[in-house]
Amino acid sequence: MCGIVALVGSQEAAPQLLEGLRQLEYRGYDSAGIATVNREGLLTCLRAKGKLVNLSQRVDQQGAPGQCGIGHTRWATHGKPEERNAHPHRSGDGGVAVVQNGIIENHRILREGLERDGVVFQSETDTEVIPHLVSAELKRRVADGDPVDGTTLLRAVQAVLPLLQGAYALAVIWQQAPGALVVARRAAPLLIGLGEGEFLCASDTPALAGFTRTILPMEDDEVALLSPLGVELYDGEGVRQQRMPTLL
Ligand code: GLU
């Protein structure tokens, strides 16, 4: 079982992502990584094999600026536990970053289709198909006149999810929508935390407890757009959901 932490708010994301990942260490992992995006649209992705301390040293040395980001501790299922297979995975242009917990069962056929379209893969994981698919969908939508914003990222992820078979929880950021974070789950845990001016998402409550006691557990096939303005939650059919959060 790996761990996901993701957040968007008004403070630097990297220290909070690392702290959240520390709280998920009990789940076991072989590598870890984070990606952040800052207001200027700089997406930074840092990963390291082994213990979280390796990743935090890299973050200290290289920096990961931005108030929106995703983090992951990986338990390898597809591809060896090496840095190139650690999450986040990115699209070819580096603009979309994804973390995923679970298994994309039909990744091979998706990968073959993307490779026929000229995509060059950087890892052996099942997960890497997702940033490539989301990026292609974003490019189509922007070319068709959709705005470059979080709603378009949400719509792109919603268009890609039906292509994925398996059990997963995932989080996606896009450098062109620096204040937006899209998360989704099917048969893998994911909880949204509603903080003071920040919104988080994690695989389990310990990663949220330091930030907030107000929790919105996601249900199967739900997708959410998190931004500094709040949370939009949708079911698998794209219908907006309104639920009262619970207290930890
Ligand atoms: N299947 C993915 C991988 O091998 C995610 C594994 C996990 O849940 O950590 O990278």
Coordinates of N, CA and C and ligand atoms in Angstrom, one line a residue:
M1 N 0.8 -1.2 0.0 CA 0.0 0.0 0.0 C 0.9 1.2 0.0
C2 N 0.7 2.1 -0.9 CA 1.5 3.3 -1.0 C 0.6 4.4 -0.4
G3 N 1.1 5.6 -0.4 CA 0.4 6.7 0.1 C 0.4 7.9 -0.8
I4 N -0.7 8.6 -0.8 CA -0.9 9.9 -1.6 C -1.2 11.0 -0.6
V5 N -0.5 12.1 -0.8 CA -0.9 13.4 -0.2 C -0.9 14.5 -1.3
A6 N -1.9 15.3 -1.2 CA -2.0 16.4 -2.2 C -2.6 17.6 -1.5
L7 N -2.2 18.8 -1.9 CA -2.8 20.0 -1.3 C -2.7 21.2 -2.2
V8 N -3.6 22.1 -1.9 CA -3.6 23.4 -2.5 C -4.0 24.4 -1.5
G9 N -3.3 25.5 -1.4 CA -3.6 26.5 -0.4 C -2.8 27.8 -0.5
S10 N -2.5 28.4 0.6 CA -1.8 29.7 0.6 C -0.4 29.6 1.2
Q11 N 0.0 28.4 1.6 CA 1.4 28.2 2.1 C 2.2 27.3 1.2
E12 N 3.5 27.3 1.4 CA 4.4 26.5 0.5 C 3.9 25.0 0.7
A13 N 3.8 24.3 -0.4 CA 3.3 22.9 -0.4 C 4.3 21.9 0.1
A14 N 5.6 22.1 -0.4 CA 6.6 21.0 -0.2 C 6.7 20.5 1.3
P15 N 6.9 21.4 2.2 CA 7.0 21.0 3.6 C 5.8 20.2 4.1
Q16 N 4.6 20.6 3.7 CA 3.4 20.0 4.1 C 3.3 18.6 3.5
L17 N 3.7 18.5 2.2 CA 3.6 17.2 1.5 C 4.5 16.2 2.2
L18 N 5.8 16.7 2.5 CA 6.7 15.8 3.2 C 6.2 15.3 4.5
E19 N 5.6 16.2 5.3 CA 5.1 15.9 6.6 C 3.9 14.9 6.4
G20 N 3.1 15.1 5.4 CA 2.0 14.2 5.2 C 2.5 12.8 4.8
L21 N 3.5 12.8 4.0 CA 4.1 11.5 3.6 C 4.7 10.8 4.8
R22 N 5.3 11.5 5.7 CA 5.9 10.9 6.9 C 4.8 10.2 7.7
Q23 N 3.6 10.8 7.7 CA 2.5 10.2 8.5 C 2.0 9.0 7.8
L24 N 2.3 8.8 6.5 CA 1.9 7.6 5.8 C 2.9 6.5 5.7
E25 N 4.1 6.7 6.3 CA 5.2 5.8 6.2 C 4.9 4.4 6.7
Y26 N 3.9 4.3 7.7 CA 3.6 3.0 8.2 C 3.0 2.1 7.2
R27 N 2.6 2.6 6.0 CA 2.0 1.8 5.0 C 3.0 1.0 4.2
G28 N 4.3 1.4 4.4 CA 5.4 0.8 3.6 C 5.6 1.4 2.3
Y29 N 6.8 1.5 1.8 CA 7.1 2.1 0.5 C 8.6 1.8 0.1
D30 N 8.9 2.0 -1.1 CA 10.2 1.7 -1.6 C 10.9 3.0 -2.2
S31 N 10.1 4.0 -2.5 CA 10.6 5.3 -3.1 C 9.5 6.3 -2.8
A32 N 9.9 7.6 -3.1 CA 8.9 8.6 -2.8 C 9.2 9.8 -3.7
G33 N 8.2 10.7 -3.9 CA 8.4 11.8 -4.7 C 7.3 12.9 -4.5
I34 N 7.6 14.1 -4.9 CA 6.6 15.2 -4.9 C 6.7 16.0 -6.2
A35 N 5.6 16.6 -6.5 CA 5.6 17.6 -7.6 C 4.9 18.8 -7.1
T36 N 5.4 20.0 -7.4 CA 4.7 21.2 -7.0 C 4.6 22.2 -8.2
V37 N 3.7 23.1 -8.2 CA 3.6 24.1 -9.2 C 3.4 25.4 -8.6
N38 N 4.2 26.4 -9.0 CA 4.1 27.7 -8.4 C 3.3 28.7 -9.3
R39 N 3.0 29.9 -8.8 CA 2.1 30.8 -9.5 C 2.5 31.1 -10.9
E40 N 3.9 31.1 -11.1 CA 4.4 31.4 -12.5 C 4.3 30.2 -13.4
G41 N 3.7 29.1 -12.9 CA 3.6 27.9 -13.8 C 4.8 27.0 -13.9
L42 N 5.7 27.2 -12.9 CA 6.9 26.3 -12.9 C 6.5 25.0 -12.2
L43 N 6.6 23.9 -12.9 CA 6.3 22.6 -12.2 C 7.6 21.9 -11.9
T44 N 7.8 21.6 -10.6 CA 9.0 20.9 -10.1 C 8.7 19.5 -9.7
C45 N 9.4 18.6 -10.1 CA 9.2 17.2 -9.7 C 10.5 16.6 -9.2
L46 N 10.4 16.1 -7.9 CA 11.6 15.5 -7.3 C 11.3 14.2 -6.8
R47 N 12.1 13.2 -7.0 CA 11.9 11.8 -6.6 C 13.1 11.2 -6.0
A48 N 13.0 10.2 -5.2 CA 14.2 9.5 -4.7 C 13.8 8.1 -4.3
K49 N 14.7 7.2 -4.5 CA 14.6 5.8 -4.1 C 14.8 5.7 -2.6
G50 N 14.2 4.8 -1.9 CA 14.5 4.5 -0.5 C 13.7 5.4 0.4
K51 N 14.3 5.7 1.5 CA 13.6 6.4 2.6 C 13.2 7.9 2.3
L52 N 12.2 8.4 3.0 CA 11.8 9.8 2.8 C 12.9 10.8 3.0
V53 N 13.9 10.4 3.9 CA 15.0 11.4 4.1 C 15.7 11.7 2.8
N54 N 15.8 10.7 1.9 CA 16.5 10.9 0.7 C 15.7 12.0 -0.2
L55 N 14.4 11.9 -0.1 CA 13.6 12.9 -0.8 C 13.7 14.2 -0.2
S56 N 13.6 14.3 1.2 CA 13.7 15.6 1.8 C 15.0 16.3 1.6
Q57 N 16.1 15.5 1.6 CA 17.4 16.1 1.3 C 17.4 16.8 -0.1
R58 N 16.8 16.0 -1.1 CA 16.7 16.6 -2.4 C 15.9 17.9 -2.5
V59 N 14.8 17.9 -1.7 CA 13.9 19.1 -1.7 C 14.7 20.2 -1.1
D60 N 15.4 19.9 0.0 CA 16.2 21.0 0.7 C 17.3 21.6 -0.3
Q61 N 17.9 20.7 -1.1 CA 19.0 21.1 -2.0 C 18.4 21.9 -3.2
Q62 N 17.4 21.3 -3.8 CA 16.9 21.8 -5.1 C 15.7 22.7 -5.0
G63 N 14.9 22.6 -4.0 CA 13.8 23.5 -3.8 C 12.6 23.0 -4.7
A64 N 11.4 23.1 -4.2 CA 10.2 22.8 -4.9 C 9.2 23.8 -4.6
P65 N 9.2 25.0 -5.3 CA 8.4 26.1 -4.9 C 6.9 25.9 -5.4
G66 N 6.0 26.5 -4.7 CA 4.6 26.4 -5.1 C 3.7 26.1 -3.9
Q67 N 2.4 26.5 -4.1 CA 1.5 26.4 -3.0 C 0.4 25.3 -3.4
C68 N 0.8 24.5 -4.4 CA -0.1 23.4 -4.9 C 0.8 22.3 -5.2
G69 N 0.5 21.1 -4.8 CA 1.4 19.9 -5.1 C 0.8 18.6 -4.7
I70 N 1.5 17.6 -5.2 CA 1.2 16.2 -5.0 C 2.4 15.4 -4.5
G71 N 2.1 14.4 -3.6 CA 3.2 13.6 -3.1 C 2.8 12.1 -3.0
H72 N 3.8 11.3 -3.0 CA 3.6 9.8 -3.1 C 4.7 9.0 -2.4
T73 N 4.3 8.0 -1.7 CA 5.2 6.9 -1.3 C 4.8 5.7 -2.1
R74 N 5.8 5.1 -2.8 CA 5.4 4.0 -3.8 C 5.8 2.6 -3.2
W75 N 4.9 1.7 -3.5 CA 5.1 0.3 -3.3 C 5.0 -0.3 -4.6
A76 N 6.1 -0.6 -5.3 CA 6.1 -1.0 -6.7 C 5.3 -2.2 -7.0
T77 N 4.4 -2.1 -8.0 CA 3.7 -3.3 -8.6 C 4.2 -3.5 -10.0
H78 N 4.5 -2.4 -10.7 CA 4.8 -2.5 -12.2 C 6.1 -1.7 -12.4
G79 N 7.2 -2.4 -12.5 CA 8.5 -1.7 -12.7 C 9.3 -1.7 -11.4
K80 N 10.6 -1.9 -11.5 CA 11.4 -2.0 -10.3 C 11.3 -0.8 -9.4
P81 N 11.7 -1.0 -8.1 CA 11.7 0.2 -7.2 C 13.0 1.1 -7.5
E82 N 12.9 1.9 -8.5 CA 14.0 2.7 -8.9 C 13.5 4.2 -9.1
E83 N 14.4 5.1 -9.1 CA 13.9 6.5 -9.2 C 13.1 6.8 -10.4
R84 N 13.5 6.2 -11.6 CA 12.7 6.5 -12.8 C 11.3 6.0 -12.7
N85 N 11.0 5.0 -11.9 CA 9.7 4.5 -11.7 C 8.9 5.1 -10.5
A86 N 9.6 5.9 -9.7 CA 8.9 6.6 -8.6 C 8.0 7.6 -9.2
H87 N 6.9 7.9 -8.4 CA 5.9 8.9 -8.8 C 6.4 10.2 -8.2
P88 N 5.9 11.4 -8.6 CA 5.0 11.6 -9.7 C 5.6 11.2 -11.1
H89 N 4.7 10.9 -12.0 CA 5.0 10.7 -13.4 C 4.5 11.9 -14.2
R90 N 5.2 12.2 -15.3 CA 4.8 13.5 -16.0 C 4.6 13.2 -17.5
S91 N 3.8 14.1 -18.1 CA 3.6 14.1 -19.6 C 4.9 14.4 -20.3
G92 N 5.0 14.2 -21.5 CA 6.2 14.4 -22.3 C 6.8 15.8 -22.2
D93 N 5.9 16.8 -22.2 CA 6.3 18.2 -22.1 C 6.5 18.6 -20.6
G94 N 6.3 17.7 -19.7 CA 6.5 18.0 -18.3 C 5.4 18.8 -17.6
G95 N 4.4 19.1 -18.4 CA 3.3 20.0 -17.9 C 2.3 19.4 -17.0
V96 N 2.1 18.1 -17.0 CA 1.1 17.4 -16.2 C 1.9 16.4 -15.3
A97 N 1.5 16.4 -14.0 CA 2.2 15.4 -13.1 C 1.1 14.6 -12.4
V98 N 1.3 13.3 -12.2 CA 0.3 12.4 -11.6 C 0.9 11.5 -10.6
V99 N 0.2 11.3 -9.5 CA 0.6 10.2 -8.5 C -0.6 9.2 -8.5
Q100 N -0.3 8.0 -8.4 CA -1.4 7.0 -8.4 C -1.1 5.9 -7.4
N101 N -2.1 5.5 -6.7 CA -2.1 4.4 -5.7 C -3.0 3.3 -6.3
G102 N -2.4 2.1 -6.6 CA -3.2 1.0 -7.1 C -2.6 0.4 -8.4
I103 N -3.5 -0.1 -9.2 CA -3.0 -0.8 -10.5 C -3.9 -0.4 -11.6
I104 N -3.3 0.1 -12.7 CA -4.1 0.3 -14.0 C -3.9 -1.0 -14.8
E105 N -5.0 -1.8 -14.8 CA -4.8 -3.2 -15.3 C -4.6 -3.2 -16.8
N106 N -5.2 -2.2 -17.5 CA -5.1 -2.2 -19.0 C -4.0 -1.2 -19.5
H107 N -3.0 -1.1 -18.6 CA -2.0 -0.1 -19.0 C -1.2 -0.5 -20.2
R108 N -1.1 -1.8 -20.5 CA -0.2 -2.2 -21.6 C -0.9 -1.7 -23.0
I109 N -2.2 -1.9 -23.1 CA -2.8 -1.6 -24.3 C -2.9 -0.1 -24.5
L110 N -3.1 0.6 -23.4 CA -3.1 2.1 -23.4 C -1.7 2.6 -23.8
R111 N -0.7 2.0 -23.3 CA 0.7 2.4 -23.6 C 1.0 2.2 -25.1
E112 N 0.6 1.0 -25.6 CA 0.9 0.7 -27.0 C 0.2 1.8 -27.9
G113 N -1.0 2.2 -27.5 CA -1.7 3.2 -28.3 C -1.0 4.5 -28.3
L114 N -0.5 4.9 -27.1 CA 0.2 6.2 -26.9 C 1.5 6.1 -27.7
E115 N 2.2 5.0 -27.6 CA 3.5 4.9 -28.3 C 3.3 5.0 -29.8
R116 N 2.2 4.4 -30.3 CA 1.9 4.6 -31.8 C 1.7 6.0 -32.1
D117 N 1.2 6.8 -31.2 CA 1.0 8.3 -31.4 C 2.3 9.1 -31.2
G118 N 3.4 8.3 -30.9 CA 4.7 9.0 -30.7 C 5.2 9.3 -29.3
V119 N 4.4 8.9 -28.3 CA 4.8 9.2 -26.9 C 6.0 8.3 -26.6
V120 N 6.9 8.9 -25.9 CA 8.1 8.2 -25.4 C 8.0 8.0 -23.9
F121 N 7.9 6.8 -23.4 CA 7.8 6.6 -22.0 C 9.1 6.6 -21.3
Q122 N 9.1 7.1 -20.0 CA 10.3 7.3 -19.2 C 10.4 6.2 -18.1
S123 N 9.3 5.5 -17.9 CA 9.3 4.5 -16.8 C 8.7 3.2 -17.3
E124 N 8.7 2.2 -16.4 CA 8.1 0.9 -16.7 C 6.7 0.8 -16.0
T125 N 6.2 1.9 -15.4 CA 5.0 1.8 -14.5 C 3.8 1.7 -15.3
D126 N 2.7 1.2 -14.7 CA 1.4 1.3 -15.2 C 0.8 2.7 -15.2
T127 N 1.4 3.5 -14.3 CA 0.8 4.9 -14.0 C 1.1 5.9 -15.1
E128 N 2.3 5.7 -15.8 CA 2.7 6.8 -16.7 C 1.7 7.0 -17.8
V129 N 0.9 6.0 -18.1 CA -0.1 6.3 -19.2 C -1.0 7.5 -18.8
I130 N -1.2 7.7 -17.5 CA -2.2 8.7 -17.1 C -1.8 10.1 -17.5
P131 N -0.6 10.6 -17.1 CA -0.2 12.0 -17.5 C -0.2 12.1 -19.0
H132 N 0.2 11.1 -19.8 CA 0.2 11.3 -21.2 C -1.2 11.4 -21.7
L133 N -2.2 10.6 -21.2 CA -3.5 10.7 -21.7 C -4.2 12.0 -21.3
V134 N -3.9 12.5 -20.0 CA -4.5 13.8 -19.6 C -3.9 14.9 -20.4
S135 N -2.6 14.9 -20.7 CA -2.0 15.9 -21.5 C -2.6 16.0 -22.9
A136 N -2.8 14.8 -23.5 CA -3.3 14.8 -24.9 C -4.7 15.4 -24.8
E137 N -5.5 15.0 -23.8 CA -6.9 15.5 -23.7 C -6.9 17.1 -23.4
L138 N -6.0 17.5 -22.6 CA -5.9 19.0 -22.4 C -5.6 19.7 -23.6
K139 N -4.6 19.2 -24.4 CA -4.2 19.9 -25.7 C -5.4 20.0 -26.6
R140 N -6.2 18.8 -26.7 CA -7.4 18.9 -27.6 C -8.4 19.9 -27.1
R141 N -8.6 20.0 -25.8 CA -9.6 20.9 -25.3 C -9.2 22.3 -25.5
V142 N -7.9 22.6 -25.2 CA -7.4 24.0 -25.3 C -7.5 24.4 -26.8
A143 N -7.1 23.5 -27.7 CA -7.2 23.8 -29.1 C -8.6 24.1 -29.5
D144 N -9.6 23.4 -28.9 CA -11.0 23.7 -29.2 C -11.5 24.9 -28.5
G145 N -10.7 25.6 -27.8 CA -11.2 26.9 -27.2 C -11.5 26.8 -25.7
D146 N -11.3 25.7 -25.0 CA -11.6 25.6 -23.6 C -10.7 26.5 -22.9
P147 N -11.1 27.1 -21.8 CA -10.2 28.0 -21.0 C -9.0 27.2 -20.4
V148 N -7.9 27.9 -20.2 CA -6.8 27.2 -19.5 C -7.0 27.4 -18.0
D149 N -7.7 26.5 -17.4 CA -8.0 26.7 -16.0 C -8.3 25.3 -15.3
G150 N -8.6 25.3 -14.0 CA -8.8 24.1 -13.3 C -10.0 23.3 -13.8
T151 N -11.0 24.0 -14.3 CA -12.2 23.3 -14.8 C -11.8 22.5 -16.0
T152 N -11.0 23.0 -16.8 CA -10.5 22.2 -18.0 C -9.7 21.0 -17.6
L153 N -8.9 21.2 -16.5 CA -8.1 20.1 -16.0 C -9.1 19.0 -15.5
L154 N -10.1 19.5 -14.7 CA -11.1 18.5 -14.2 C -11.8 17.8 -15.4
R155 N -12.2 18.5 -16.4 CA -12.9 17.9 -17.5 C -12.0 16.9 -18.2
A156 N -10.7 17.2 -18.4 CA -9.8 16.3 -19.0 C -9.6 15.0 -18.2
V157 N -9.5 15.1 -16.9 CA -9.3 13.9 -16.1 C -10.6 13.1 -16.2
Q158 N -11.8 13.8 -16.1 CA -13.1 13.1 -16.2 C -13.2 12.3 -17.6
A159 N -12.6 12.9 -18.6 CA -12.6 12.2 -19.9 C -11.7 11.0 -19.9
V160 N -10.6 11.0 -19.2 CA -9.6 9.9 -19.2 C -10.0 8.8 -18.3
L161 N -10.7 9.1 -17.2 CA -11.0 8.0 -16.2 C -11.7 6.8 -16.7
P162 N -12.7 7.0 -17.6 CA -13.4 5.8 -18.2 C -12.5 4.9 -19.0
L163 N -11.3 5.4 -19.4 CA -10.3 4.6 -20.2 C -9.5 3.7 -19.2
L164 N -9.5 4.0 -17.9 CA -8.7 3.2 -17.0 C -9.4 2.1 -16.4
Q165 N -8.9 0.9 -16.4 CA -9.4 -0.3 -15.7 C -8.6 -0.6 -14.5
G166 N -9.2 -0.9 -13.4 CA -8.4 -1.3 -12.2 C -8.9 -0.6 -11.0
A167 N -8.2 -0.7 -9.9 CA -8.5 0.0 -8.7 C -7.4 1.0 -8.4
Y168 N -7.8 2.3 -8.2 CA -6.8 3.3 -8.1 C -7.3 4.5 -7.3
A169 N -6.4 5.3 -6.7 CA -6.6 6.6 -6.3 C -5.5 7.5 -6.9
L170 N -5.9 8.7 -7.4 CA -4.9 9.5 -8.1 C -5.1 10.9 -7.8
A171 N -4.0 11.7 -8.1 CA -4.0 13.1 -8.0 C -3.2 13.7 -9.1
V172 N -3.7 14.8 -9.7 CA -3.2 15.4 -10.9 C -3.0 16.9 -10.8
I173 N -1.8 17.4 -11.2 CA -1.7 18.9 -11.4 C -1.2 19.2 -12.8
W174 N -1.4 20.5 -13.1 CA -1.1 21.0 -14.5 C -0.4 22.3 -14.3
Q175 N 0.7 22.5 -15.0 CA 1.5 23.7 -14.8 C 0.7 24.9 -15.2
Q176 N -0.2 24.8 -16.1 CA -0.9 25.9 -16.7 C -2.1 26.3 -15.8
A177 N -2.4 25.5 -14.8 CA -3.5 25.9 -13.8 C -2.9 25.7 -12.4
P178 N -2.1 26.6 -12.0 CA -1.3 26.4 -10.8 C -2.1 26.3 -9.5
G179 N -3.3 26.8 -9.5 CA -4.1 26.7 -8.3 C -5.1 25.6 -8.3
A180 N -4.9 24.6 -9.1 CA -5.9 23.5 -9.2 C -5.3 22.2 -9.0
L181 N -6.1 21.3 -8.4 CA -5.6 20.0 -8.1 C -6.9 19.1 -8.3
V182 N -6.7 18.0 -9.1 CA -7.8 17.1 -9.4 C -7.5 15.8 -8.8
V183 N -8.4 15.2 -8.1 CA -8.2 13.9 -7.4 C -9.4 13.0 -7.8
A184 N -9.1 11.7 -7.8 CA -10.2 10.7 -8.1 C -9.9 9.4 -7.5
R185 N -10.9 8.6 -7.3 CA -10.7 7.3 -6.7 C -11.7 6.2 -7.2
R186 N -11.2 5.0 -7.3 CA -12.0 3.8 -7.5 C -11.4 2.6 -6.8
A187 N -12.2 2.2 -5.8 CA -11.7 1.0 -5.0 C -10.4 1.2 -4.3
A188 N -10.0 2.4 -4.0 CA -8.8 2.6 -3.2 C -9.1 3.9 -2.4
P189 N -8.6 3.9 -1.2 CA -9.0 5.0 -0.3 C -8.5 6.4 -0.7
L190 N -9.3 7.4 -0.5 CA -8.9 8.8 -0.6 C -9.8 9.7 0.1
L191 N -9.2 10.6 1.0 CA -10.0 11.5 1.8 C -9.7 12.9 1.6
I192 N -10.6 13.8 1.5 CA -10.4 15.2 1.3 C -10.4 15.8 2.7
G193 N -9.5 16.7 3.0 CA -9.4 17.4 4.3 C -9.7 18.9 4.0
L194 N -10.6 19.5 4.7 CA -11.0 20.9 4.5 C -10.3 21.7 5.6
G195 N -9.2 22.4 5.2 CA -8.5 23.2 6.2 C -8.8 24.7 6.2
E196 N -8.0 25.5 6.9 CA -8.2 26.9 6.9 C -7.5 27.5 5.6
G197 N -8.2 27.8 4.6 CA -7.6 28.3 3.4 C -6.8 27.3 2.6
E198 N -6.9 26.1 3.0 CA -6.2 25.0 2.2 C -7.0 23.8 2.2
F199 N -6.9 23.0 1.1 CA -7.6 21.8 0.9 C -6.6 20.7 0.6
L200 N -6.8 19.6 1.2 CA -5.8 18.5 1.1 C -6.5 17.2 0.7
C201 N -5.7 16.3 0.4 CA -6.3 15.0 0.0 C -5.2 14.0 0.4
A202 N -5.6 12.8 1.0 CA -4.7 11.8 1.4 C -5.3 10.5 1.5
S203 N -4.4 9.4 1.5 CA -4.9 8.1 1.5 C -5.4 7.7 2.9
D204 N -5.0 8.4 3.9 CA -5.5 8.0 5.2 C -5.4 9.2 6.2
T205 N -6.2 9.1 7.3 CA -6.4 10.2 8.2 C -5.1 10.7 8.8
P206 N -4.1 9.9 9.2 CA -2.9 10.5 9.9 C -2.3 11.7 9.0
A207 N -2.3 11.6 7.7 CA -1.7 12.6 6.9 C -2.5 13.9 6.9
L208 N -3.8 13.8 7.3 CA -4.6 15.0 7.4 C -4.7 15.6 8.8
A209 N -4.5 14.8 9.8 CA -4.8 15.1 11.2 C -4.0 16.4 11.6
G210 N -2.8 16.6 11.1 CA -2.0 17.8 11.5 C -2.5 19.0 10.9
F211 N -3.4 19.0 9.9 CA -3.8 20.1 9.2 C -5.3 20.5 9.5
T212 N -6.1 19.5 9.6 CA -7.6 19.7 9.8 C -8.2 18.5 10.5
R213 N -9.4 18.8 11.1 CA -10.2 17.7 11.6 C -11.5 17.5 10.7
T214 N -11.6 18.3 9.7 CA -12.8 18.3 8.9 C -12.5 17.5 7.6
I215 N -13.2 16.3 7.5 CA -12.9 15.4 6.5 C -14.1 15.0 5.6
L216 N -13.8 14.9 4.3 CA -14.8 14.4 3.4 C -14.3 13.2 2.7
P217 N -14.7 12.0 3.1 CA -14.2 10.8 2.5 C -14.8 10.7 1.1
M218 N -14.0 10.4 0.1 CA -14.5 10.2 -1.3 C -15.0 8.8 -1.5
E219 N -16.1 8.8 -2.3 CA -16.6 7.5 -2.6 C -16.2 7.0 -4.0
D220 N -16.4 5.7 -4.3 CA -16.0 5.1 -5.6 C -16.4 5.9 -6.8
D221 N -15.5 6.1 -7.7 CA -15.7 6.8 -9.0 C -15.9 8.3 -8.8
E222 N -15.7 8.8 -7.6 CA -15.9 10.3 -7.5 C -14.6 11.0 -7.9
V223 N -14.8 12.2 -8.4 CA -13.7 13.1 -8.9 C -13.9 14.4 -8.2
A224 N -12.8 15.1 -7.8 CA -12.9 16.4 -7.2 C -11.9 17.4 -7.7
L225 N -12.3 18.6 -7.8 CA -11.4 19.7 -8.1 C -11.2 20.5 -6.9
L226 N -10.0 20.6 -6.4 CA -9.6 21.4 -5.2 C -8.9 22.6 -5.7
S227 N -9.3 23.8 -5.1 CA -8.6 25.0 -5.4 C -8.7 25.9 -4.2
P228 N -7.9 27.0 -4.1 CA -8.0 27.8 -2.9 C -9.5 28.3 -2.6
L229 N -10.3 28.2 -3.6 CA -11.7 28.7 -3.4 C -12.6 27.6 -2.8
G230 N -12.2 26.3 -2.8 CA -13.0 25.3 -2.2 C -12.9 24.0 -3.0
V231 N -13.9 23.1 -2.8 CA -13.9 21.8 -3.4 C -15.1 21.6 -4.2
E232 N -15.0 21.1 -5.4 CA -16.1 20.7 -6.2 C -16.0 19.2 -6.4
L233 N -17.1 18.5 -6.0 CA -17.0 17.0 -5.9 C -18.1 16.5 -6.9
Y234 N -17.7 15.5 -7.8 CA -18.6 15.0 -8.8 C -18.6 13.5 -8.7
D235 N -19.8 12.9 -9.0 CA -19.8 11.4 -9.1 C -19.3 11.0 -10.5
G236 N -19.3 9.7 -10.7 CA -18.7 9.1 -12.0 C -19.5 9.6 -13.2
E237 N -20.7 10.0 -13.0 CA -21.5 10.5 -14.2 C -21.3 12.0 -14.4
G238 N -20.5 12.6 -13.5 CA -20.3 14.1 -13.7 C -21.3 14.9 -13.0
V239 N -22.1 14.3 -12.1 CA -23.1 15.1 -11.4 C -22.5 15.6 -10.1
R240 N -22.7 16.9 -9.8 CA -22.1 17.6 -8.7 C -22.7 17.0 -7.4
Q241 N -21.9 16.7 -6.4 CA -22.3 16.1 -5.2 C -22.1 17.1 -4.0
Q242 N -23.1 17.1 -3.1 CA -23.0 18.0 -1.9 C -23.2 17.1 -0.7
R243 N -22.2 17.0 0.1 CA -22.2 16.1 1.3 C -21.6 16.9 2.5
M244 N -22.2 16.7 3.7 CA -21.6 17.3 4.8 C -20.3 16.6 5.2
P245 N -19.2 17.3 5.5 CA -18.0 16.7 6.0 C -18.2 16.1 7.4
T246 N -17.3 15.2 7.8 CA -17.4 14.6 9.1 C -16.2 15.2 9.9
L247 N -16.2 15.0 11.2 CA -15.1 15.5 12.1 C -14.3 14.3 12.5
L248 N -13.0 14.5 12.4 CA -12.0 13.4 12.9 C -12.1 13.2 14.3
Ligands
GLU1 N1 1.1 0.5 -9.7 C1 1.8 1.7 -9.4 C2 3.3 1.5 -9.5 O1 3.8 0.4 -9.6 C3 1.5 2.3 -8.0 C4 1.9 1.3 -6.9 C5 1.5 1.9 -5.6 O2 0.3 1.9 -5.2 O3 2.4 2.4 -4.9 O4 4.0 2.5 -9.6

